[in-house]
mmCIF file of C-alpha atoms in Angstrom:
data_model
loop_
_atom_site.group_PDB
_atom_site.id
_atom_site.type_symbol
_atom_site.label_atom_id
_atom_site.label_comp_id
_atom_site.label_asym_id
_atom_site.label_seq_id
_atom_site.Cartn_x
_atom_site.Cartn_y
_atom_site.Cartn_z
ATOM 1 C CA MET A 407 7.981 87.323 -100.743
ATOM 2 C CA LYS A 408 9.173 90.679 -98.663
ATOM 3 C CA LEU A 409 11.319 90.435 -95.334
ATOM 4 C CA ILE A 410 11.383 93.434 -93.151
ATOM 5 C CA VAL A 411 13.844 93.242 -90.234
ATOM 6 C CA ASP A 412 13.995 96.436 -87.832
ATOM 7 C CA ILE A 413 16.570 96.442 -85.534
ATOM 8 C CA ASN A 414 16.001 99.052 -82.633
ATOM 9 C CA ASP A 415 17.321 99.307 -78.840
ATOM 10 C CA THR A 416 14.334 100.444 -77.942
ATOM 11 C CA TYR A 417 12.295 97.405 -78.468
ATOM 12 C CA GLU A 418 11.965 95.338 -75.307
ATOM 13 C CA GLU A 419 11.399 92.098 -76.629
ATOM 14 C CA THR A 420 11.429 90.225 -80.175
ATOM 15 C CA LYS A 421 7.882 90.325 -82.086
ATOM 16 C CA VAL A 422 7.524 88.534 -85.456
ATOM 17 C CA THR A 423 4.300 89.487 -87.531
ATOM 18 C CA VAL A 424 3.614 87.254 -90.455
ATOM 19 C CA GLU A 425 1.395 89.063 -93.217
ATOM 20 C CA CYS A 426 -0.007 86.414 -95.798
ATOM 21 C CA LYS A 427 -3.621 85.060 -97.362
ATOM 22 C CA ARG A 428 -2.996 81.541 -96.251
ATOM 23 C CA VAL A 429 -0.649 79.697 -94.409
ATOM 24 C CA ASP A 430 0.761 77.665 -97.502
ATOM 25 C CA PRO A 431 3.902 74.951 -96.944
ATOM 26 C CA SER A 432 6.304 77.820 -97.274
ATOM 27 C CA ILE A 433 4.995 79.906 -94.119
ATOM 28 C CA ARG A 434 4.369 76.598 -92.388
ATOM 29 C CA LYS A 435 7.908 76.321 -92.945
ATOM 30 C CA ILE A 436 8.715 79.657 -91.408
ATOM 31 C CA LEU A 437 6.046 79.041 -88.537
ATOM 32 C CA ASP A 438 7.876 75.905 -87.601
ATOM 33 C CA VAL A 439 11.035 77.444 -87.263
ATOM 34 C CA LEU A 440 9.823 80.152 -84.852
ATOM 35 C CA GLU A 441 7.942 77.917 -82.663
ATOM 36 C CA GLU A 442 9.813 76.757 -79.445
ATOM 37 C CA GLU A 443 7.987 73.819 -78.770
ATOM 38 C CA LYS A 444 9.535 71.004 -81.219
ATOM 39 C CA HIS A 445 9.286 67.203 -80.948
ATOM 40 C CA ASP A 446 13.033 66.586 -80.297
ATOM 41 C CA LEU A 447 12.118 63.000 -78.644
ATOM 42 C CA VAL A 448 8.452 61.429 -78.508
ATOM 43 C CA ILE A 449 8.188 58.828 -75.700
ATOM 44 C CA GLY A 450 7.016 55.415 -77.048
ATOM 45 C CA TYR A 451 5.786 52.694 -74.900
ATOM 46 C CA LYS A 452 6.817 48.662 -75.617
ATOM 47 C CA GLU A 453 6.381 45.890 -73.080
ATOM 48 C CA ASP A 454 5.913 48.258 -70.238
ATOM 49 C CA ARG A 455 9.036 50.267 -70.845
ATOM 50 C CA GLN A 456 9.253 54.100 -72.202
ATOM 51 C CA HIS A 457 11.848 54.260 -75.044
ATOM 52 C CA LEU A 458 12.958 57.740 -76.144
ATOM 53 C CA LEU A 459 12.385 57.977 -80.152
ATOM 54 C CA LYS A 460 13.695 60.442 -82.691
ATOM 55 C CA PRO A 461 11.084 61.441 -84.771
ATOM 56 C CA ARG A 462 13.618 60.908 -88.024
ATOM 57 C CA ASP A 463 13.637 57.265 -87.130
ATOM 58 C CA VAL A 464 10.052 56.692 -87.299
ATOM 59 C CA GLU A 465 8.698 56.207 -90.551
ATOM 60 C CA TYR A 466 4.770 57.140 -90.056
ATOM 61 C CA PHE A 467 2.384 57.455 -86.976
ATOM 62 C CA TYR A 468 -0.824 56.198 -87.075
ATOM 63 C CA THR A 469 -4.319 55.250 -85.274
ATOM 64 C CA GLU A 470 -5.486 52.053 -84.345
ATOM 65 C CA LYS A 471 -8.351 51.211 -82.582
ATOM 66 C CA GLU A 472 -8.222 54.662 -81.243
ATOM 67 C CA THR A 473 -4.526 54.305 -80.019
ATOM 68 C CA VAL A 474 -1.679 56.082 -81.461
ATOM 69 C CA TYR A 475 1.700 54.143 -82.415
ATOM 70 C CA ALA A 476 4.743 54.977 -83.935
ATOM 71 C CA SER A 477 6.231 52.520 -86.784
ATOM 72 C CA HIS A 478 9.854 52.707 -85.771
ATOM 73 C CA THR A 479 13.061 51.263 -87.549
ATOM 74 C CA LYS A 480 12.937 49.082 -84.048
ATOM 75 C CA GLY A 481 9.516 48.058 -84.303
ATOM 76 C CA LYS A 482 5.807 49.297 -83.190
ATOM 77 C CA TYR A 483 5.499 51.504 -80.275
ATOM 78 C CA ARG A 484 2.395 52.943 -78.448
ATOM 79 C CA ILE A 485 2.284 57.132 -78.327
ATOM 80 C CA ARG A 486 0.375 58.964 -75.576
ATOM 81 C CA GLU A 487 -0.171 61.923 -77.731
ATOM 82 C CA LYS A 488 -3.092 62.209 -79.937
ATOM 83 C CA LEU A 489 -2.513 62.094 -83.950
ATOM 84 C CA TYR A 490 -3.479 65.821 -84.235
ATOM 85 C CA GLU A 491 -1.152 66.875 -81.494
ATOM 86 C CA LEU A 492 1.770 64.884 -83.063
ATOM 87 C CA HIS A 493 1.144 66.523 -86.582
ATOM 88 C CA GLU A 494 0.985 69.765 -84.933
ATOM 89 C CA SER A 495 4.140 69.605 -83.137
ATOM 90 C CA LEU A 496 6.253 67.502 -85.984
ATOM 91 C CA PRO A 497 8.346 69.761 -88.477
ATOM 92 C CA SER A 498 5.470 70.096 -91.261
ATOM 93 C CA ASP A 499 8.623 69.831 -94.385
ATOM 94 C CA GLN A 500 9.499 66.286 -92.636
ATOM 95 C CA PHE A 501 5.927 65.121 -91.677
ATOM 96 C CA ILE A 502 3.018 64.959 -93.928
ATOM 97 C CA ARG A 503 -0.349 63.354 -93.348
ATOM 98 C CA LEU A 504 -1.670 60.529 -95.384
ATOM 99 C CA SER A 505 -4.826 60.379 -93.923
ATOM 100 C CA LYS A 506 -7.070 60.728 -90.883
ATOM 101 C CA SER A 507 -5.225 58.180 -89.307
ATOM 102 C CA THR A 508 -1.711 58.818 -90.536
ATOM 103 C CA ILE A 509 1.180 60.811 -90.586
ATOM 104 C CA ALA A 510 4.265 59.999 -92.709
ATOM 105 C CA ASN A 511 8.025 60.765 -92.448
ATOM 106 C CA LEU A 512 8.639 62.220 -96.053
ATOM 107 C CA TYR A 513 12.443 61.043 -95.648
ATOM 108 C CA LYS A 514 11.371 57.418 -94.910
ATOM 109 C CA ILE A 515 9.184 57.018 -98.075
ATOM 110 C CA SER A 516 10.727 54.757 -100.919
ATOM 111 C CA HIS A 517 8.050 55.557 -103.483
ATOM 112 C CA PHE A 518 4.453 56.550 -104.216
ATOM 113 C CA GLU A 519 1.780 54.397 -106.420
ATOM 114 C CA PRO A 520 -1.519 54.995 -107.998
ATOM 115 C CA SER A 521 -4.480 53.580 -106.302
ATOM 116 C CA PHE A 522 -8.126 53.697 -106.999
ATOM 117 C CA HIS A 523 -10.188 56.464 -107.120
ATOM 118 C CA GLY A 524 -7.438 59.076 -106.870
ATOM 119 C CA THR A 525 -6.108 57.438 -103.634
ATOM 120 C CA LEU A 526 -2.166 56.917 -103.395
ATOM 121 C CA VAL A 527 0.104 53.915 -102.155
ATOM 122 C CA VAL A 528 3.013 54.979 -100.172
ATOM 123 C CA HIS A 529 5.687 52.479 -99.960
ATOM 124 C CA PHE A 530 8.268 52.865 -97.083
ATOM 125 C CA GLN A 531 11.972 51.729 -97.345
ATOM 126 C CA SER A 532 11.217 49.333 -94.937
ATOM 127 C CA GLY A 533 8.822 47.662 -96.941
ATOM 128 C CA SER A 534 6.123 48.639 -95.335
ATOM 129 C CA LYS A 535 2.959 50.399 -97.064
ATOM 130 C CA GLU A 536 0.227 52.610 -96.068
ATOM 131 C CA TYR A 537 -2.783 54.263 -97.932
ATOM 132 C CA ALA A 538 -2.747 58.045 -98.659
ATOM 133 C CA SER A 539 -6.434 59.157 -99.111
ATOM 134 C CA ARG A 540 -7.327 61.232 -101.937
ATOM 135 C CA HIS A 541 -8.192 64.337 -99.429
ATOM 136 C CA TYR A 542 -4.662 64.830 -98.762
ATOM 137 C CA VAL A 543 -3.026 63.787 -102.243
ATOM 138 C CA LYS A 544 -3.075 67.216 -103.175
ATOM 139 C CA GLU A 545 -1.238 68.384 -99.889
ATOM 140 C CA ILE A 546 1.089 65.688 -100.188
ATOM 141 C CA LYS A 547 2.017 66.710 -103.966
ATOM 142 C CA ASN A 548 2.349 70.730 -102.742
ATOM 143 C CA THR A 549 4.635 69.628 -100.060
ATOM 144 C CA LEU A 550 6.873 67.583 -102.323
ATOM 145 C CA LYS A 551 7.507 70.386 -104.424
ATOM 146 C CA MET A 552 8.218 72.522 -101.878
ATOM 147 C CA ASN A 553 10.948 69.936 -100.527
ATOM 148 C CA ARG A 554 12.234 69.982 -104.425
ATOM 149 C CA ARG A 555 12.641 73.722 -104.618
ATOM 150 C CA LYS A 556 14.599 73.675 -100.858
ATOM 151 C CA GLU A 557 17.022 71.599 -102.371
ATOM 152 C CA LYS A 558 17.933 73.421 -105.771
#
């Protein structure tokens, strides 16, 4: 990857251009940092009350009967955003899609277990589990490789 920084007093505003063949996890991470609209808090609803949830405390977001929920350390909360909206706004190096109906927090996963037909069973630190569809297994592996490289 080549980085070019051009500092000039004549520029009115900062402009960032990313030129790439495709958006891979490393490019997605750069875009995440540059985007202004991040989810610092998510509003969850439980028993007619609104709760401010920190995404880092959420194990996973999932859809059940057309409603999005957050599996949080303090229970299950209903979320008003659509799952794809959450996926677009949450940090891509922390949250990965397991299936059409589930987005998981990487830092809350305990371990993976192979399942039938190329799927994975994803075990969380709390003891709960979800299934990753085979369509997303490659993306999960790539994200895990990118995070492993980052820590070294």
